[in-house]
Amino acid sequence: DSGVTQTPKHLITATGQRVTLRCSPRSGDLSVYWYQQSLDQGLQFLIQYYNGEERAKGNILERFSAQQFPDLHSELNLSSLELGDSALYFCASSGTTSLDAGELFFGEGSRLTVL
Amino acid sequence: DQQVKQNSPSLSVQEGRISILNCDYTNSMFDYFLWYKKYPAEGPTFLISISSIKDKNEDGRFTVFLNKSAKHLSLHIVPSQPGDSAVYFCAASALYGGSQGNLIFGKGTKLSVKP
């Protein structure tokens, strides 16, 4: 158990819809990262937040947005969903903005299926 | 443009033998490299890392070798055990260049260790 909690674990929705994925980082971790893993792809970095502020942005579509709340949990909002958005979405946390010992702690992921 | 490449999607090894997983990278700014292990229905977990000032890092049965001139790293598992069967992801970061934890992942290699 990494200590990172993601909900929901599974989500099935239709094209054009909007969903919100939620992540609670490990207790005390200030940084939250979102990654997308599509079929046969590695983990694609989407966005990082540190203590409520956006710190780094990767290949995140304009239809996607994220935020980190004062209690440090984070939400990833996906809108105008397309079939290609079907993927595993992972949240990870760490103690600071840097990698420290190199360890990001990953949640179990939220599997999104767009029909 | 894949900056981190794992060219072998799968690898099968006999229990007790050595497993060698390979990873190539293209970005010369990468200075920190990590291996993550992922079981089905779980998030990736950190395994071992190496910074660019070293060419080898060992942790129990796991050793990572870095060849900077070839932009190549490998993970050796000796001896391999059935419990090592998982997907292994190589990841890289320009940590000391201030990427703030933006890990670039390869697509993964599925290791099967047969009893």
Coordinates of C-alpha atoms in Angstrom, one line a residue:
Chain A
D1 CA 0.0 0.0 0.0
S2 CA 1.7 3.2 -1.2
G3 CA -0.5 5.5 0.9
V4 CA -1.8 7.2 -2.3
T5 CA -5.6 6.8 -2.7
Q6 CA -7.3 7.2 -6.1
T7 CA -11.1 7.2 -6.7
P8 CA -12.9 5.9 -8.6
K9 CA -11.0 2.7 -9.5
H10 CA -13.1 2.2 -12.6
L11 CA -15.3 4.6 -14.6
I12 CA -17.3 4.0 -17.8
T13 CA -18.8 7.0 -19.6
A14 CA -19.8 8.2 -23.0
T15 CA -18.1 10.5 -25.5
G16 CA -18.7 14.2 -24.8
Q17 CA -19.1 13.7 -21.1
R18 CA -17.0 15.1 -18.2
V19 CA -15.5 13.2 -15.4
T20 CA -13.5 14.0 -12.3
L21 CA -10.7 11.8 -10.9
R22 CA -9.7 12.3 -7.3
C23 CA -6.4 11.7 -5.6
S24 CA -5.4 11.8 -1.9
P25 CA -1.6 11.9 -1.6
R26 CA 0.4 10.2 1.2
S27 CA 0.1 11.9 4.5
G28 CA 2.5 14.9 4.5
D29 CA 3.4 14.8 0.8
L30 CA 3.1 18.2 -0.8
S31 CA 3.5 17.3 -4.4
V32 CA 1.0 15.5 -6.6
Y33 CA 1.6 14.3 -10.1
W34 CA -0.8 13.0 -12.7
Y35 CA 0.2 10.4 -15.3
Q36 CA -1.8 8.8 -18.2
Q37 CA -1.1 5.3 -19.4
S38 CA -2.9 4.4 -22.7
L39 CA -2.8 1.0 -24.2
D40 CA 0.7 -0.1 -25.0
Q41 CA 2.1 3.2 -23.9
G42 CA 4.3 4.2 -21.1
L43 CA 3.2 6.6 -18.4
Q44 CA 2.7 10.1 -19.9
F45 CA 3.3 12.9 -17.5
L46 CA 0.3 15.3 -17.4
I47 CA 0.8 17.8 -14.6
Q48 CA 2.4 18.4 -11.2
Y49 CA 1.1 20.4 -8.3
Y50 CA 3.1 21.5 -5.2
N51 CA 1.3 22.7 -2.1
G52 CA -1.7 24.0 -4.2
E53 CA 0.3 25.5 -7.1
E54 CA 0.9 24.2 -10.5
R55 CA 4.7 23.5 -10.9
A56 CA 5.1 21.6 -14.1
K57 CA 3.0 20.7 -17.1
G58 CA 3.5 17.9 -19.6
N59 CA 1.3 16.6 -22.4
I60 CA -2.0 17.6 -20.9
L61 CA -4.8 18.4 -23.3
E62 CA -6.7 21.7 -23.0
R63 CA -9.8 19.6 -22.4
F64 CA -8.1 18.4 -19.2
S65 CA -7.5 20.4 -16.1
A66 CA -6.4 19.8 -12.5
Q67 CA -6.2 21.4 -9.2
Q68 CA -4.8 20.8 -5.7
F69 CA -6.9 21.8 -2.8
P70 CA -5.8 23.2 0.6
D71 CA -6.0 19.8 2.2
L72 CA -3.6 18.6 -0.6
H73 CA -5.9 16.3 -2.4
S74 CA -6.0 16.8 -6.1
E75 CA -8.6 16.4 -8.8
L76 CA -8.1 15.8 -12.5
N77 CA -11.0 17.0 -14.6
L78 CA -11.5 15.5 -18.1
S79 CA -14.1 17.1 -20.3
S80 CA -15.5 16.6 -23.8
L81 CA -14.3 13.0 -23.6
E82 CA -13.2 11.2 -26.7
L83 CA -12.7 7.5 -27.3
G84 CA -8.9 8.1 -27.2
D85 CA -9.1 9.3 -23.6
S86 CA -9.7 5.8 -22.5
A87 CA -6.7 5.0 -20.3
L88 CA -5.4 4.4 -16.8
Y89 CA -4.8 7.6 -14.9
F90 CA -2.3 7.4 -12.2
C91 CA -1.7 9.9 -9.4
A92 CA 1.6 10.0 -7.5
S93 CA 2.9 12.0 -4.6
S94 CA 6.3 12.9 -3.1
G95 CA 7.5 15.1 -0.3
T96 CA 8.9 17.9 -2.2
T97 CA 9.1 19.4 -5.7
S98 CA 12.2 17.4 -6.4
L99 CA 12.6 13.7 -6.7
D100 CA 14.6 13.4 -3.4
A101 CA 15.6 9.8 -3.4
G102 CA 13.9 9.3 -6.7
E103 CA 10.7 7.9 -5.3
L104 CA 7.3 8.9 -6.5
F105 CA 4.6 6.9 -4.7
F106 CA 1.8 5.9 -7.1
G107 CA -1.8 5.1 -6.5
E108 CA -3.5 2.1 -8.0
G109 CA -4.9 4.2 -10.8
S110 CA -8.3 5.1 -12.2
R111 CA -9.3 3.2 -15.3
L112 CA -11.4 5.3 -17.6
T113 CA -13.4 3.8 -20.4
V114 CA -15.0 6.1 -22.9
L115 CA -17.7 4.4 -25.1
Chain B
D1 CA 9.3 11.4 -30.1
Q2 CA 10.2 8.8 -27.5
Q3 CA 12.9 10.0 -25.2
V4 CA 13.0 6.8 -23.2
K5 CA 12.8 3.6 -25.1
Q6 CA 12.4 0.0 -23.9
N7 CA 12.7 -2.0 -27.1
S8 CA 11.8 -5.3 -25.6
P9 CA 8.1 -5.5 -24.8
S10 CA 8.6 -8.9 -23.0
L11 CA 11.3 -11.1 -21.6
S12 CA 11.1 -14.7 -20.3
V13 CA 13.7 -16.1 -17.9
Q14 CA 14.1 -19.3 -16.0
E15 CA 14.0 -19.0 -12.2
G16 CA 17.5 -18.6 -10.7
R17 CA 19.0 -17.1 -13.9
I18 CA 19.8 -13.5 -14.6
S19 CA 17.2 -11.1 -16.0
I20 CA 18.6 -8.2 -18.0
L21 CA 16.2 -5.4 -18.9
N22 CA 17.4 -2.7 -21.2
C23 CA 16.6 1.0 -21.7
D24 CA 17.9 3.6 -24.1
Y25 CA 17.4 7.4 -23.9
T26 CA 17.9 10.2 -26.3
N27 CA 17.9 13.3 -24.2
S28 CA 21.4 14.2 -23.0
M29 CA 20.0 16.4 -20.3
F30 CA 18.7 13.4 -18.4
D31 CA 20.8 13.0 -15.2
Y32 CA 18.7 10.7 -13.1
F33 CA 17.4 7.3 -14.0
L34 CA 14.9 5.1 -12.2
W35 CA 13.3 1.7 -12.5
Y36 CA 9.8 1.0 -11.5
K37 CA 8.0 -2.3 -11.1
K38 CA 4.3 -2.8 -11.7
Y39 CA 2.1 -5.7 -10.9
P40 CA -1.4 -6.0 -12.5
A41 CA -4.0 -3.8 -10.8
E42 CA -1.4 -1.9 -8.8
G43 CA 0.4 1.3 -9.3
P44 CA 4.1 1.4 -10.2
T45 CA 6.5 1.0 -7.3
F46 CA 10.0 2.4 -7.1
L47 CA 12.8 -0.2 -7.4
I48 CA 16.2 1.4 -7.9
S49 CA 17.7 4.6 -9.2
I50 CA 21.1 5.9 -10.4
S51 CA 22.4 9.4 -11.0
S52 CA 24.6 10.2 -13.9
I53 CA 27.7 10.6 -11.7
K54 CA 27.7 6.8 -11.2
D55 CA 27.8 3.9 -13.6
K56 CA 26.5 1.3 -11.2
N57 CA 24.1 1.0 -8.3
E58 CA 23.3 -2.1 -6.5
D59 CA 20.5 -3.0 -4.1
G60 CA 20.3 -6.7 -3.1
R61 CA 19.5 -8.8 -6.2
F62 CA 19.0 -5.6 -8.3
T63 CA 21.8 -3.8 -10.1
V64 CA 21.4 -0.9 -12.5
F65 CA 24.2 -0.1 -14.9
L66 CA 24.5 3.3 -16.7
N67 CA 26.5 3.8 -19.9
K68 CA 26.3 7.6 -20.5
S69 CA 28.2 7.5 -23.8
A70 CA 25.8 5.0 -25.2
K71 CA 22.8 6.6 -23.5
H72 CA 21.9 3.2 -22.3
L73 CA 21.0 1.7 -18.9
S74 CA 20.2 -1.8 -17.9
L75 CA 18.6 -3.5 -14.9
H76 CA 20.1 -6.9 -13.8
I77 CA 18.1 -9.2 -11.5
V78 CA 20.2 -12.0 -10.1
P79 CA 18.9 -14.6 -9.2
S80 CA 15.5 -14.1 -10.8
Q81 CA 12.5 -15.3 -8.8
P82 CA 8.9 -16.0 -9.9
G83 CA 7.8 -13.1 -7.7
D84 CA 9.8 -10.8 -10.0
S85 CA 7.3 -11.4 -12.8
A86 CA 5.9 -7.9 -13.5
V87 CA 6.2 -5.0 -15.9
Y88 CA 9.3 -3.0 -15.5
F89 CA 9.4 0.7 -16.4
C90 CA 12.5 2.7 -17.0
A91 CA 12.2 6.4 -16.3
A92 CA 14.5 9.4 -16.6
S93 CA 14.6 12.9 -15.4
A94 CA 16.7 16.1 -15.8
L95 CA 16.6 16.2 -12.0
Y96 CA 19.6 18.4 -11.4
G97 CA 18.6 20.6 -14.3
G98 CA 15.4 21.4 -12.4
S99 CA 12.7 19.3 -14.0
Q100 CA 11.0 19.2 -10.6
G101 CA 10.1 15.6 -10.8
N102 CA 8.9 15.3 -14.3
L103 CA 9.7 11.7 -15.0
I104 CA 9.8 10.4 -18.6
F105 CA 8.8 6.8 -18.7
G106 CA 9.5 4.1 -21.3
K107 CA 6.7 1.8 -22.4
G108 CA 7.7 -1.0 -20.1
T109 CA 9.1 -4.6 -20.4
K110 CA 7.0 -7.5 -19.2
L111 CA 9.2 -9.9 -17.3
S112 CA 8.1 -13.5 -16.8
V113 CA 10.2 -15.7 -14.5
K114 CA 9.3 -19.3 -15.0
P115 CA 9.8 -21.8 -12.1

